[in-house]
Short mmCIF file of C-alpha atoms in Angstrom, two decimals:
data_model
loop_
_atom_site.label_atom_id
_atom_site.label_comp_id
_atom_site.label_asym_id
_atom_site.label_seq_id
_atom_site.Cartn_x
_atom_site.Cartn_y
_atom_site.Cartn_z
CA MET A 25 182.23 157.54 154.55
CA THR A 26 180.00 158.50 157.48
CA ASP A 27 176.82 156.86 158.80
CA GLU A 28 174.89 159.88 157.51
CA TYR A 29 176.23 159.30 153.99
CA TYR A 30 174.93 155.74 153.83
CA MET A 31 171.63 156.66 155.51
CA LYS A 32 171.06 159.25 152.78
CA MET A 33 171.49 156.44 150.26
CA ALA A 34 168.92 154.36 152.14
CA LEU A 35 166.48 157.30 152.22
CA LYS A 36 166.78 157.77 148.48
CA LEU A 37 166.07 154.08 147.95
CA ALA A 38 163.08 154.13 150.31
CA ARG A 39 161.33 156.90 148.38
CA ARG A 40 161.10 154.64 145.34
CA GLY A 41 158.29 152.82 147.12
CA ASP A 42 156.17 155.97 147.52
CA GLY A 43 152.59 155.21 146.59
CA TRP A 44 153.01 151.42 146.61
CA THR A 45 153.83 150.28 150.16
CA SER A 46 150.87 151.60 152.19
CA PRO A 47 149.65 150.73 154.76
CA ASN A 48 153.27 149.70 155.30
CA PRO A 49 155.94 152.44 155.52
CA MET A 50 158.58 153.22 152.91
CA VAL A 51 161.89 151.66 153.94
CA GLY A 52 165.34 151.60 152.36
CA ALA A 53 168.36 149.48 153.31
CA VAL A 54 172.05 149.61 152.40
CA ILE A 55 174.63 146.94 153.37
CA VAL A 56 178.26 148.06 153.74
CA LYS A 57 181.30 145.82 154.23
CA ASP A 58 184.94 146.90 154.25
CA GLN A 59 183.77 150.43 153.33
CA GLN A 60 182.08 149.12 150.17
CA VAL A 61 178.35 149.00 149.43
CA ILE A 62 177.62 145.33 148.76
CA GLY A 63 173.82 145.35 148.80
CA GLN A 64 170.87 147.70 148.40
CA GLY A 65 167.14 147.25 148.64
CA TYR A 66 163.83 148.92 149.41
CA HIS A 67 160.27 147.88 150.18
CA ARG A 68 158.73 147.85 146.71
CA LYS A 69 155.10 147.00 147.33
CA TYR A 70 152.75 146.08 150.17
CA GLY A 71 152.80 142.33 150.75
CA GLU A 72 156.19 141.85 149.12
CA ALA A 73 159.65 141.46 150.68
CA HIS A 74 160.90 144.21 152.97
CA ALA A 75 163.92 146.42 152.32
CA GLU A 76 166.37 144.42 154.46
CA VAL A 77 165.53 141.17 152.69
CA ASN A 78 165.85 142.75 149.26
CA ALA A 79 169.22 144.20 150.26
CA ILE A 80 170.46 140.80 151.48
CA ASN A 81 169.29 139.17 148.25
CA ASP A 82 171.22 141.83 146.34
CA VAL A 83 174.52 140.67 147.87
CA SER A 84 176.57 138.28 145.74
CA GLY A 85 179.01 137.20 148.47
CA SER A 86 178.93 136.89 152.25
CA VAL A 87 177.08 139.41 154.41
CA GLY A 88 178.87 138.30 157.59
CA GLY A 89 180.47 141.19 159.48
CA ALA A 90 178.68 143.88 157.45
CA THR A 91 176.84 146.99 158.63
CA PHE A 92 173.18 147.45 157.76
CA TYR A 93 171.79 150.97 157.26
CA VAL A 94 167.98 150.91 157.56
CA THR A 95 165.70 153.97 157.54
CA LEU A 96 163.20 152.35 159.94
CA GLU A 97 163.63 149.85 162.76
CA PRO A 98 163.60 146.27 161.36
CA CYS A 99 160.31 144.49 162.04
CA SER A 100 160.19 141.81 164.71
CA HIS A 101 156.76 140.31 164.09
CA HIS A 102 155.10 138.06 161.52
CA GLY A 103 152.91 140.03 159.12
CA LYS A 104 152.67 139.51 155.37
CA THR A 105 156.34 138.49 155.58
CA PRO A 106 158.60 136.97 158.31
CA PRO A 107 160.49 139.23 160.78
CA CYS A 108 163.38 141.13 159.21
CA VAL A 109 165.44 140.94 162.42
CA ASP A 110 165.67 137.17 161.94
CA ARG A 111 167.17 137.58 158.49
CA ILE A 112 169.69 140.16 159.76
CA ILE A 113 170.74 137.83 162.57
CA GLU A 114 171.01 134.87 160.17
CA ALA A 115 173.17 137.00 157.88
CA ARG A 116 175.58 137.56 160.82
CA ALA A 117 175.60 141.34 160.60
CA SER A 118 178.02 143.01 163.00
CA ARG A 119 176.25 146.38 163.20
CA VAL A 120 172.88 147.91 162.37
CA VAL A 121 172.30 151.66 161.99
CA VAL A 122 168.63 152.64 162.26
CA GLY A 123 167.11 155.93 161.15
CA CYS A 124 164.11 155.95 163.50
CA VAL A 125 162.11 153.65 165.78
CA ASP A 126 158.98 152.06 164.30
CA PRO A 127 155.82 153.55 165.92
CA ASN A 128 153.92 150.30 165.30
CA PRO A 129 153.21 148.91 168.79
CA LEU A 130 154.00 145.42 167.45
CA VAL A 131 157.58 146.59 166.86
CA SER A 132 158.39 149.88 168.67
CA GLY A 133 161.82 149.05 170.07
CA ARG A 134 161.49 145.26 170.07
CA GLY A 135 163.46 144.87 166.85
CA ILE A 136 166.35 146.91 168.28
CA SER A 137 166.27 144.95 171.56
CA ILE A 138 166.41 141.61 169.73
CA LEU A 139 169.43 142.74 167.72
CA ASN A 140 171.19 143.91 170.88
CA ASN A 141 170.40 140.65 172.66
CA HIS A 142 172.10 138.78 169.81
CA GLY A 143 175.26 140.83 170.22
CA ILE A 144 174.68 143.04 167.19
CA GLU A 145 175.69 146.64 167.79
CA THR A 146 172.86 149.07 167.00
CA LYS A 147 172.83 152.82 166.55
CA VAL A 148 169.51 154.66 166.40
CA GLY A 149 168.61 158.17 165.24
CA VAL A 150 170.91 158.79 162.27
CA LEU A 151 169.00 161.33 160.14
CA GLY A 152 166.06 160.37 162.33
CA LYS A 153 163.92 163.41 161.57
CA GLN A 154 164.29 162.92 157.83
CA CYS A 155 163.42 159.23 158.16
CA GLU A 156 160.32 160.03 160.23
CA ASN A 157 159.18 162.86 157.95
CA MET A 158 159.38 160.60 154.92
CA ASN A 159 156.80 158.32 156.56
CA GLU A 160 154.65 160.99 158.22
CA LYS A 161 151.46 159.37 156.93
CA PHE A 162 152.41 156.04 158.47
CA PHE A 163 153.51 157.64 161.74
CA LYS A 164 150.23 159.56 162.17
CA PHE A 165 148.17 156.49 161.34
CA MET A 166 150.08 154.33 163.83
CA ARG A 167 149.82 156.93 166.59
CA THR A 168 146.17 157.95 166.13
CA GLY A 169 144.43 155.25 164.09
CA MET A 170 143.28 157.98 161.69
CA PRO A 171 144.54 158.76 158.19
CA PHE A 172 146.87 161.61 157.29
CA VAL A 173 144.61 164.14 155.53
CA THR A 174 145.69 166.31 152.59
CA LEU A 175 143.38 169.01 151.25
CA LYS A 176 144.06 169.76 147.58
CA TYR A 177 142.43 172.29 145.31
CA ALA A 178 143.16 174.42 142.26
CA GLN A 179 142.25 178.09 142.25
CA THR A 180 142.58 181.20 140.14
CA ILE A 181 144.88 183.99 141.28
CA ASP A 182 141.83 185.76 142.71
CA GLY A 183 140.97 182.73 144.83
CA ARG A 184 138.16 181.03 142.91
CA ILE A 185 137.81 177.26 142.42
CA ALA A 186 135.01 177.73 139.88
CA SER A 187 133.25 180.50 138.00
CA SER A 188 129.93 181.98 139.17
CA THR A 189 128.17 179.26 137.14
CA GLY A 190 130.16 176.49 138.80
CA HIS A 191 132.38 175.77 135.80
CA SER A 192 135.89 174.67 136.80
CA GLN A 193 137.39 172.54 134.02
CA TRP A 194 140.16 173.33 133.78
CA ILE A 195 141.61 175.98 136.08
CA SER A 196 145.11 174.53 136.16
CA SER A 197 147.58 173.63 133.42
CA GLU A 198 148.29 170.18 131.98
CA PRO A 199 151.40 169.66 134.16
CA SER A 200 149.30 170.49 137.23
CA LEU A 201 146.63 168.00 136.17
CA ARG A 202 149.27 165.27 135.93
CA PHE A 203 150.51 166.34 139.36
CA ALA A 204 146.98 165.99 140.74
CA HIS A 205 146.79 162.45 139.40
CA ARG A 206 150.16 161.70 140.96
CA LEU A 207 148.80 162.89 144.32
CA ARG A 208 145.91 160.44 144.02
CA GLY A 209 148.37 157.61 143.51
CA LEU A 210 150.24 158.62 146.67
CA HIS A 211 147.14 158.33 148.89
CA ASP A 212 145.10 155.31 149.98
CA ALA A 213 141.79 157.06 149.39
CA VAL A 214 140.38 160.19 147.74
CA LEU A 215 137.26 161.96 149.05
CA VAL A 216 134.75 164.30 147.42
CA GLY A 217 131.29 165.48 148.38
CA ILE A 218 128.14 164.62 146.45
CA GLY A 219 128.02 168.20 145.20
CA THR A 220 131.28 167.71 143.32
CA VAL A 221 130.00 164.43 141.87
CA ALA A 222 126.84 166.14 140.63
CA ALA A 223 128.66 169.18 139.22
CA ASP A 224 131.85 167.67 137.73
CA ASP A 225 131.14 163.93 137.41
CA PRO A 226 134.74 163.02 138.36
CA ASP A 227 136.27 159.60 137.78
CA LEU A 228 138.92 159.95 140.54
CA ARG A 229 141.16 157.18 139.22
CA VAL A 230 144.85 157.66 138.40
CA ARG A 231 144.96 158.08 134.63
CA LEU A 232 147.53 160.66 133.51
CA VAL A 233 150.48 159.07 135.32
CA ARG A 234 151.49 155.62 136.49
CA GLY A 235 150.18 154.75 139.95
CA ARG A 236 147.74 152.66 141.92
CA ASN A 237 144.12 153.76 142.16
CA PRO A 238 142.93 154.98 145.57
CA LEU A 239 139.68 153.97 147.19
CA ARG A 240 137.10 156.49 145.96
CA VAL A 241 135.00 157.86 148.83
CA ILE A 242 131.87 159.99 148.43
CA ALA A 243 130.23 161.91 151.27
CA ASP A 244 126.54 161.64 150.35
CA SER A 245 124.32 162.04 153.41
CA THR A 246 121.02 161.52 151.53
CA LEU A 247 122.29 158.90 149.07
CA ARG A 248 121.31 160.95 146.03
CA ILE A 249 124.19 159.95 143.76
CA PRO A 250 123.15 159.86 140.07
CA PRO A 251 123.01 156.30 138.66
CA GLY A 252 125.15 157.35 135.70
CA ALA A 253 127.97 158.89 137.75
CA ARG A 254 131.40 157.85 136.46
CA ILE A 255 132.64 157.23 139.97
CA LEU A 256 130.35 154.17 140.10
CA ASP A 257 132.07 152.59 137.11
CA ASN A 258 135.26 150.52 136.88
CA GLN A 259 134.86 148.79 140.25
CA ASP A 260 137.29 146.13 139.07
CA THR A 261 140.14 148.69 139.06
CA ALA A 262 139.02 151.19 141.72
CA LYS A 263 136.51 150.56 144.49
CA THR A 264 133.95 153.16 145.54
CA LEU A 265 132.66 153.70 149.07
CA ILE A 266 129.68 155.95 149.80
CA ALA A 267 129.41 157.46 153.28
CA THR A 268 125.79 158.21 154.14
CA GLU A 269 123.61 158.79 157.19
CA PRO A 270 121.72 155.93 158.93
CA LEU A 271 118.22 156.41 157.50
CA HIS A 272 119.31 156.43 153.86
CA GLY A 273 121.90 153.72 154.47
CA ARG A 274 119.21 151.36 155.72
CA GLU A 275 117.17 152.10 152.61
CA LYS A 276 120.14 151.16 150.47
CA ASN A 277 119.71 151.79 146.79
CA PRO A 278 119.34 148.39 145.03
CA MET A 279 121.33 149.75 142.09
CA LEU A 280 124.35 150.32 144.30
CA LYS A 281 124.15 146.85 145.80
CA GLU A 282 123.87 145.28 142.37
CA ARG A 283 126.98 147.11 141.17
CA GLY A 284 129.00 146.15 144.23
CA ILE A 285 129.12 149.65 145.72
CA GLU A 286 129.50 149.61 149.50
CA THR A 287 127.78 152.14 151.72
CA LEU A 288 129.23 153.18 155.06
CA ILE A 289 126.82 154.40 157.72
CA ILE A 290 128.04 157.60 159.42
CA ASP A 291 125.99 159.69 161.86
CA GLU A 292 125.15 163.26 160.91
CA LYS A 293 126.96 166.05 162.76
CA SER A 294 124.10 168.35 161.80
CA LYS A 295 121.29 168.11 159.28
CA GLY A 296 122.73 167.01 155.94
CA VAL A 297 126.33 167.12 157.23
CA LEU A 298 128.17 163.89 158.04
CA ASP A 299 130.41 163.59 161.10
CA LEU A 300 133.80 163.80 159.38
CA LYS A 301 135.78 162.72 162.44
CA LYS A 302 133.76 159.51 162.63
CA LEU A 303 134.29 159.03 158.90
CA LEU A 304 138.07 159.33 159.35
CA THR A 305 137.94 156.86 162.24
CA GLU A 306 136.05 154.33 160.11
CA LEU A 307 138.50 154.76 157.24
CA GLY A 308 141.34 154.14 159.69
CA LYS A 309 139.72 150.86 160.72
CA ARG A 310 139.92 149.88 157.05
CA GLN A 311 143.69 150.48 157.02
CA ILE A 312 143.34 153.75 155.10
CA SER A 313 146.44 155.58 156.33
CA SER A 314 146.19 158.59 153.99
CA LEU A 315 143.29 160.53 152.51
CA LEU A 316 143.29 163.13 149.73
CA VAL A 317 140.33 165.52 149.89
CA GLU A 318 139.62 166.98 146.46
CA GLY A 319 136.61 169.08 147.35
CA GLY A 320 134.42 170.85 146.67
CA ALA A 321 134.12 174.04 148.65
CA GLY A 322 131.74 172.64 151.26
CA MET A 323 133.97 169.66 151.99
CA ILE A 324 137.17 171.75 152.15
CA THR A 325 135.46 174.28 154.43
CA SER A 326 134.28 171.55 156.80
CA PHE A 327 137.74 170.02 157.12
CA VAL A 328 139.30 173.43 157.77
CA ARG A 329 136.62 174.46 160.25
CA GLU A 330 137.03 171.24 162.26
CA GLY A 331 140.83 171.22 162.01
CA LEU A 332 140.84 167.70 160.55
CA PHE A 333 143.56 168.21 157.95
CA ASP A 334 147.32 167.78 158.17
CA ARG A 335 148.47 169.38 154.93
CA MET A 336 147.02 171.71 152.33
CA ILE A 337 148.20 171.75 148.71
CA VAL A 338 147.00 174.73 146.69
CA ILE A 339 147.54 174.99 142.93
CA THR A 340 147.20 178.61 141.84
CA ALA A 341 146.71 179.42 138.16
CA PRO A 342 147.45 182.84 136.60
CA LYS A 343 143.78 183.44 135.76
CA VAL A 344 141.17 185.91 136.98
CA VAL A 345 137.42 185.22 136.89
CA GLY A 346 136.07 187.80 139.33
CA ARG A 347 132.87 186.61 140.96
CA GLY A 348 132.94 182.87 141.56
CA ILE A 349 133.12 180.07 144.12
CA GLU A 350 135.66 180.32 146.93
CA ALA A 351 137.61 177.27 148.08
CA VAL A 352 136.99 177.98 151.75
CA GLY A 353 133.65 179.40 152.82
CA ASP A 354 132.44 180.91 156.07
CA LEU A 355 134.39 179.70 159.10
CA GLY A 356 132.61 181.95 161.56
CA ILE A 357 135.73 184.05 162.05
CA SER A 358 135.28 187.73 162.78
CA LYS A 359 138.77 188.71 163.99
CA MET A 360 142.12 188.16 162.32
CA ASP A 361 143.64 186.64 165.46
CA GLU A 362 141.00 183.89 165.23
CA SER A 363 142.20 182.82 161.77
CA VAL A 364 143.47 179.34 161.02
CA ALA A 365 147.25 179.77 161.18
CA LEU A 366 149.28 177.91 158.56
CA LYS A 367 152.96 177.68 157.73
CA PHE A 368 154.61 177.31 154.34
CA GLU A 369 156.42 174.04 153.62
CA LYS A 370 157.44 174.60 150.03
CA ILE A 371 156.46 176.57 146.94
CA TYR A 372 157.39 175.80 143.37
CA ARG A 373 156.22 176.22 139.80
CA LYS A 374 154.34 173.52 137.87
CA GLY A 375 153.78 174.51 134.26
CA GLU A 376 152.18 177.96 134.36
CA ASP A 377 150.92 177.42 137.91
CA ILE A 378 152.29 177.82 141.42
CA VAL A 379 152.03 174.86 143.83
CA THR A 380 152.03 175.71 147.53
CA TYR A 381 152.36 173.20 150.36
CA LEU A 382 151.11 174.37 153.76
CA ARG A 383 150.33 172.81 157.11
CA LYS A 384 148.80 173.92 160.39
CA LYS A 385 151.07 175.71 162.81
CA ASP A 386 151.85 173.69 165.94
#
């Protein structure tokens, strides 16, 4: 078997940790000896053992002389767990094949150098692009300090996210609703504007599928959130953070403080509009490596206008409502060559709906 064959196995293992490892990356490891797979492991959950350690613990006999296939460079620093390079060295591996270098400045080539200095042959870059793409949220966060941003919305075939009265429940089918909950579980935080809270009273927890609850973030410049909003409940299972402007933040609502709701002070970009770039920076400081923006139209429009998104996921239902609310409002574009250029990543069917993944053109 080839190095690529075993790296594909490691990639498949790594993806099992999707939604559970952040702010750590997903990592898979396969141990091969005498052309036989003797151990497999992946990083299951943030704070728990890393993939290499789980693979070593999966081996019933000796690891000495084996080859390790790891999707990401083994860590060389003390974090929640000890360095993985130490365990590989102790196991007396003869060779380590690495998918891609870790962008974390605490690692970034050090793990590979340590292995080489201990006489362990290393090979880097096997299925490297696939390994990096799998952890694109982690890579962006490590390189910029800001979360990977996904815009998600459901629309009718004529491009409306709500009727002319603002009614939107439900545009998409039941399978698409479950998919939306799955997306929440795959992100560290989910963001909506106060308009969406007032109109739809969302809960924003993961309920229809198994998954961890994201941090619930509300952009509310004037701190006018209704006391009975569902997003303020269940703080024991899902925390809520309200981003507001300085004046209203200083006059913090006693009700919010009593219920354990944190407010985050963010300057206004213009009257009644928070500075979204500063908000993303602050979320990054809190180790939020991925953010799902669920709307509404004003929030989606702002992210598109400022170019602050990485991916767009559009769920299109086979329904027509005519006059209604558009997902993206006025961007100040008068000529087609000024449009925001996107490229398709993938398109598939979910129930009766079509799911489209897009991202900005480079």
